[in-house]
Amino acid sequence: MNRVLLRQFFDRPTLDVAKELLGKFLVGKEGSKTIAAMITEVEAYVGHKDRASHASRGRTPRTEVMFGKAGYWYVYLIYGMHYCLNIVTERDGYPAAILIRGVEGISGPGRVTKYIGIDKRYNAVPASRTSGLWIEDRGVVIKPQSIRRSKRIGVEYAGSWKDKKWRFWII
DNA sequence: ACGATGATGAAC
DNA sequence: TTCATCATCGTA
């Protein structure tokens, strides 16, 4: 009874979605090879005013997908060598996404994408079985008291937005 | 503490 | 066309 999360799951307030993504499974499939791992750490980027978000500079070819419909992947290259995987949230026209920072046994957004085998091929495609990269609910229940939150990592430049406690993880 | 390494966006 | 910046990681 693994339930694939569809657009309606992501088309909601980003912080709610971020917390609920903990314990869900990121699943990648290439050919006959499938890799699944439970999501253990996420960060939310919410709205065009969030200076930590790529969307704060407005619509650009790169950030266009963040402004679009929920349930699409936003994949970008950082520091010339690591891919970061985000899932777009909220209504069409409102830029928001959640960075998947860690899965079970793997810590760090660049290591997550390397582990699953994600690169820019997945940018701006929907999270679905047909695209080969999706998120499943496998029935794991995360107790609220086992969720921790903190400031986001690596966004010291973001003015007052750097202090938003929009990073969530499981202990 | 710092260098790797290249896409991105803004300035010129 | 050039340049500073960067949602990181591995080595030290």
mmCIF file of C-alpha atoms in Angstrom, chain A residues 2-171:
data_model
loop_
_atom_site.group_PDB
_atom_site.id
_atom_site.type_symbol
_atom_site.label_atom_id
_atom_site.label_comp_id
_atom_site.label_asym_id
_atom_site.label_seq_id
_atom_site.Cartn_x
_atom_site.Cartn_y
_atom_site.Cartn_z
ATOM 1 C CA ASN A 2 2.659 2.462 -1.004
ATOM 2 C CA ARG A 3 0.861 5.644 -1.936
ATOM 3 C CA VAL A 4 2.519 7.976 -4.437
ATOM 4 C CA LEU A 5 2.206 11.598 -3.326
ATOM 5 C CA LEU A 6 0.528 13.687 -6.002
ATOM 6 C CA ARG A 7 0.184 17.377 -6.655
ATOM 7 C CA GLN A 8 -2.588 17.879 -4.115
ATOM 8 C CA PHE A 9 -0.242 16.798 -1.331
ATOM 9 C CA PHE A 10 2.264 19.487 -2.320
ATOM 10 C CA ASP A 11 -0.256 22.199 -3.171
ATOM 11 C CA ARG A 12 -0.528 23.354 0.460
ATOM 12 C CA PRO A 13 1.381 25.591 2.901
ATOM 13 C CA THR A 14 5.043 24.709 2.461
ATOM 14 C CA LEU A 15 5.905 24.389 6.138
ATOM 15 C CA ASP A 16 3.100 21.852 6.623
ATOM 16 C CA VAL A 17 4.271 19.857 3.625
ATOM 17 C CA ALA A 18 7.900 20.018 4.801
ATOM 18 C CA LYS A 19 7.098 18.492 8.182
ATOM 19 C CA GLU A 20 4.937 15.809 6.598
ATOM 20 C CA LEU A 21 7.665 14.840 4.133
ATOM 21 C CA LEU A 22 9.695 13.453 7.026
ATOM 22 C CA GLY A 23 9.233 9.690 7.011
ATOM 23 C CA LYS A 24 8.083 9.584 3.387
ATOM 24 C CA PHE A 25 10.193 7.746 0.814
ATOM 25 C CA LEU A 26 12.113 9.249 -2.061
ATOM 26 C CA VAL A 27 12.103 6.713 -4.886
ATOM 27 C CA GLY A 28 14.204 6.798 -8.042
ATOM 28 C CA LYS A 29 13.945 4.298 -10.868
ATOM 29 C CA GLU A 30 16.253 3.900 -13.836
ATOM 30 C CA GLY A 31 15.615 0.882 -16.002
ATOM 31 C CA SER A 32 15.223 -2.098 -13.707
ATOM 32 C CA LYS A 33 17.084 -0.443 -10.869
ATOM 33 C CA THR A 34 15.064 1.209 -8.110
ATOM 34 C CA ILE A 35 16.450 3.051 -5.099
ATOM 35 C CA ALA A 36 14.218 4.131 -2.222
ATOM 36 C CA ALA A 37 15.195 5.955 0.952
ATOM 37 C CA MET A 38 13.250 7.551 3.778
ATOM 38 C CA ILE A 39 13.412 11.337 3.931
ATOM 39 C CA THR A 40 14.960 12.503 7.202
ATOM 40 C CA GLU A 41 15.822 16.170 6.667
ATOM 41 C CA VAL A 42 14.246 19.019 4.669
ATOM 42 C CA GLU A 43 14.342 22.800 4.318
ATOM 43 C CA ALA A 44 11.525 25.097 3.184
ATOM 44 C CA TYR A 45 11.925 28.067 0.833
ATOM 45 C CA VAL A 46 8.770 30.114 0.814
ATOM 46 C CA GLY A 47 7.660 33.015 -1.353
ATOM 47 C CA HIS A 48 9.366 35.682 -3.423
ATOM 48 C CA LYS A 49 10.220 37.732 -0.323
ATOM 49 C CA ASP A 50 12.329 34.941 1.193
ATOM 50 C CA ARG A 51 15.827 36.220 0.487
ATOM 51 C CA ALA A 52 17.293 32.764 1.039
ATOM 52 C CA SER A 53 15.219 31.472 -1.869
ATOM 53 C CA HIS A 54 16.377 31.526 -5.473
ATOM 54 C CA ALA A 55 12.914 32.888 -6.255
ATOM 55 C CA SER A 56 13.656 36.139 -4.392
ATOM 56 C CA ARG A 57 15.208 37.571 -7.571
ATOM 57 C CA GLY A 58 12.062 36.970 -9.519
ATOM 58 C CA ARG A 59 11.278 34.686 -12.403
ATOM 59 C CA THR A 60 14.347 33.566 -14.334
ATOM 60 C CA PRO A 61 14.896 30.602 -16.631
ATOM 61 C CA ARG A 62 16.248 28.684 -13.658
ATOM 62 C CA THR A 63 13.618 29.604 -11.094
ATOM 63 C CA GLU A 64 10.608 29.444 -13.410
ATOM 64 C CA VAL A 65 9.694 25.986 -12.138
ATOM 65 C CA MET A 66 9.468 27.279 -8.563
ATOM 66 C CA PHE A 67 6.717 29.645 -9.685
ATOM 67 C CA GLY A 68 4.775 26.876 -11.346
ATOM 68 C CA LYS A 69 2.532 24.064 -10.211
ATOM 69 C CA ALA A 70 3.186 21.986 -7.109
ATOM 70 C CA GLY A 71 4.585 18.496 -7.393
ATOM 71 C CA TYR A 72 7.362 19.297 -9.875
ATOM 72 C CA TRP A 73 11.067 18.815 -9.250
ATOM 73 C CA TYR A 74 13.465 21.735 -9.095
ATOM 74 C CA VAL A 75 17.031 20.505 -9.571
ATOM 75 C CA TYR A 76 19.993 22.843 -9.795
ATOM 76 C CA LEU A 77 23.788 22.624 -9.667
ATOM 77 C CA ILE A 78 25.491 24.249 -6.707
ATOM 78 C CA TYR A 79 29.178 25.107 -6.284
ATOM 79 C CA GLY A 80 29.862 23.652 -9.701
ATOM 80 C CA MET A 81 29.645 20.092 -8.469
ATOM 81 C CA HIS A 82 26.582 19.132 -6.462
ATOM 82 C CA TYR A 83 22.968 18.797 -7.493
ATOM 83 C CA CYS A 84 20.253 19.825 -5.056
ATOM 84 C CA LEU A 85 16.771 18.312 -5.242
ATOM 85 C CA ASN A 86 13.670 20.329 -4.365
ATOM 86 C CA ILE A 87 9.958 19.621 -4.698
ATOM 87 C CA VAL A 88 7.783 22.579 -5.698
ATOM 88 C CA THR A 89 4.888 23.432 -3.372
ATOM 89 C CA GLU A 90 1.856 25.732 -3.174
ATOM 90 C CA ARG A 91 -0.347 27.241 -5.831
ATOM 91 C CA ASP A 92 0.628 28.019 -9.403
ATOM 92 C CA GLY A 93 2.222 31.472 -9.443
ATOM 93 C CA TYR A 94 3.514 31.382 -5.859
ATOM 94 C CA PRO A 95 7.209 30.428 -5.651
ATOM 95 C CA ALA A 96 7.974 27.846 -2.983
ATOM 96 C CA ALA A 97 9.852 24.580 -2.702
ATOM 97 C CA ILE A 98 11.337 22.134 -0.243
ATOM 98 C CA LEU A 99 15.000 21.103 -0.399
ATOM 99 C CA ILE A 100 15.561 17.449 0.461
ATOM 100 C CA ARG A 101 18.676 17.668 2.613
ATOM 101 C CA GLY A 102 18.875 14.118 3.861
ATOM 102 C CA VAL A 103 17.531 10.596 3.556
ATOM 103 C CA GLU A 104 18.118 7.646 5.860
ATOM 104 C CA GLY A 105 21.856 6.908 6.043
ATOM 105 C CA ILE A 106 22.690 9.850 3.754
ATOM 106 C CA SER A 107 23.290 13.351 5.095
ATOM 107 C CA GLY A 108 23.641 16.430 2.889
ATOM 108 C CA PRO A 109 21.678 17.503 -0.196
ATOM 109 C CA GLY A 110 24.543 16.872 -2.605
ATOM 110 C CA ARG A 111 24.994 13.358 -1.268
ATOM 111 C CA VAL A 112 21.271 12.606 -1.554
ATOM 112 C CA THR A 113 21.245 13.339 -5.291
ATOM 113 C CA LYS A 114 24.451 11.414 -5.857
ATOM 114 C CA TYR A 115 23.064 8.411 -3.975
ATOM 115 C CA ILE A 116 19.779 8.264 -5.904
ATOM 116 C CA GLY A 117 21.379 9.235 -9.235
ATOM 117 C CA ILE A 118 19.664 12.580 -9.741
ATOM 118 C CA ASP A 119 20.866 15.295 -12.103
ATOM 119 C CA LYS A 120 19.286 18.064 -14.180
ATOM 120 C CA ARG A 121 17.330 15.574 -16.274
ATOM 121 C CA TYR A 122 14.750 15.717 -13.515
ATOM 122 C CA ASN A 123 14.481 19.499 -13.405
ATOM 123 C CA ALA A 124 10.953 20.770 -14.151
ATOM 124 C CA VAL A 125 9.467 17.283 -14.498
ATOM 125 C CA PRO A 126 6.634 16.046 -12.293
ATOM 126 C CA ALA A 127 7.216 13.761 -9.337
ATOM 127 C CA SER A 128 5.538 10.602 -10.600
ATOM 128 C CA ARG A 129 6.214 6.976 -11.423
ATOM 129 C CA THR A 130 6.367 7.800 -15.103
ATOM 130 C CA SER A 131 9.082 10.418 -14.651
ATOM 131 C CA GLY A 132 11.175 7.921 -12.696
ATOM 132 C CA LEU A 133 11.476 10.015 -9.537
ATOM 133 C CA TRP A 134 8.715 10.312 -6.991
ATOM 134 C CA ILE A 135 7.789 10.340 -3.291
ATOM 135 C CA GLU A 136 5.792 7.600 -1.560
ATOM 136 C CA ASP A 137 3.939 7.257 1.702
ATOM 137 C CA ARG A 138 4.878 3.824 3.017
ATOM 138 C CA GLY A 139 2.926 4.164 6.218
ATOM 139 C CA VAL A 140 5.792 5.227 8.467
ATOM 140 C CA VAL A 141 4.403 7.350 11.302
ATOM 141 C CA ILE A 142 6.629 10.108 12.677
ATOM 142 C CA LYS A 143 5.761 11.313 16.161
ATOM 143 C CA PRO A 144 5.641 15.110 16.453
ATOM 144 C CA GLN A 145 8.024 14.937 19.409
ATOM 145 C CA SER A 146 10.691 13.300 17.258
ATOM 146 C CA ILE A 147 10.784 16.240 14.830
ATOM 147 C CA ARG A 148 13.386 18.957 15.364
ATOM 148 C CA ARG A 149 13.610 22.351 13.665
ATOM 149 C CA SER A 150 16.330 24.981 13.235
ATOM 150 C CA LYS A 151 17.556 27.781 11.029
ATOM 151 C CA ARG A 152 18.399 26.877 7.466
ATOM 152 C CA ILE A 153 21.961 25.981 6.496
ATOM 153 C CA GLY A 154 24.216 28.132 4.332
ATOM 154 C CA VAL A 155 21.979 31.188 3.986
ATOM 155 C CA GLU A 156 23.835 33.727 6.127
ATOM 156 C CA TYR A 157 23.440 36.323 3.372
ATOM 157 C CA ALA A 158 19.640 36.316 3.609
ATOM 158 C CA GLY A 159 19.140 39.160 6.091
ATOM 159 C CA SER A 160 16.363 38.517 8.595
ATOM 160 C CA TRP A 161 15.280 35.501 6.543
ATOM 161 C CA LYS A 162 18.373 33.584 7.624
ATOM 162 C CA ASP A 163 16.860 33.102 11.074
ATOM 163 C CA LYS A 164 13.635 31.453 9.920
ATOM 164 C CA LYS A 165 13.438 28.025 11.524
ATOM 165 C CA TRP A 166 12.435 26.298 8.326
ATOM 166 C CA ARG A 167 14.756 23.287 8.524
ATOM 167 C CA PHE A 168 13.152 20.130 9.855
ATOM 168 C CA TRP A 169 14.613 16.737 10.638
ATOM 169 C CA ILE A 170 13.935 13.514 12.474
ATOM 170 C CA ILE A 171 15.944 12.509 15.525
#
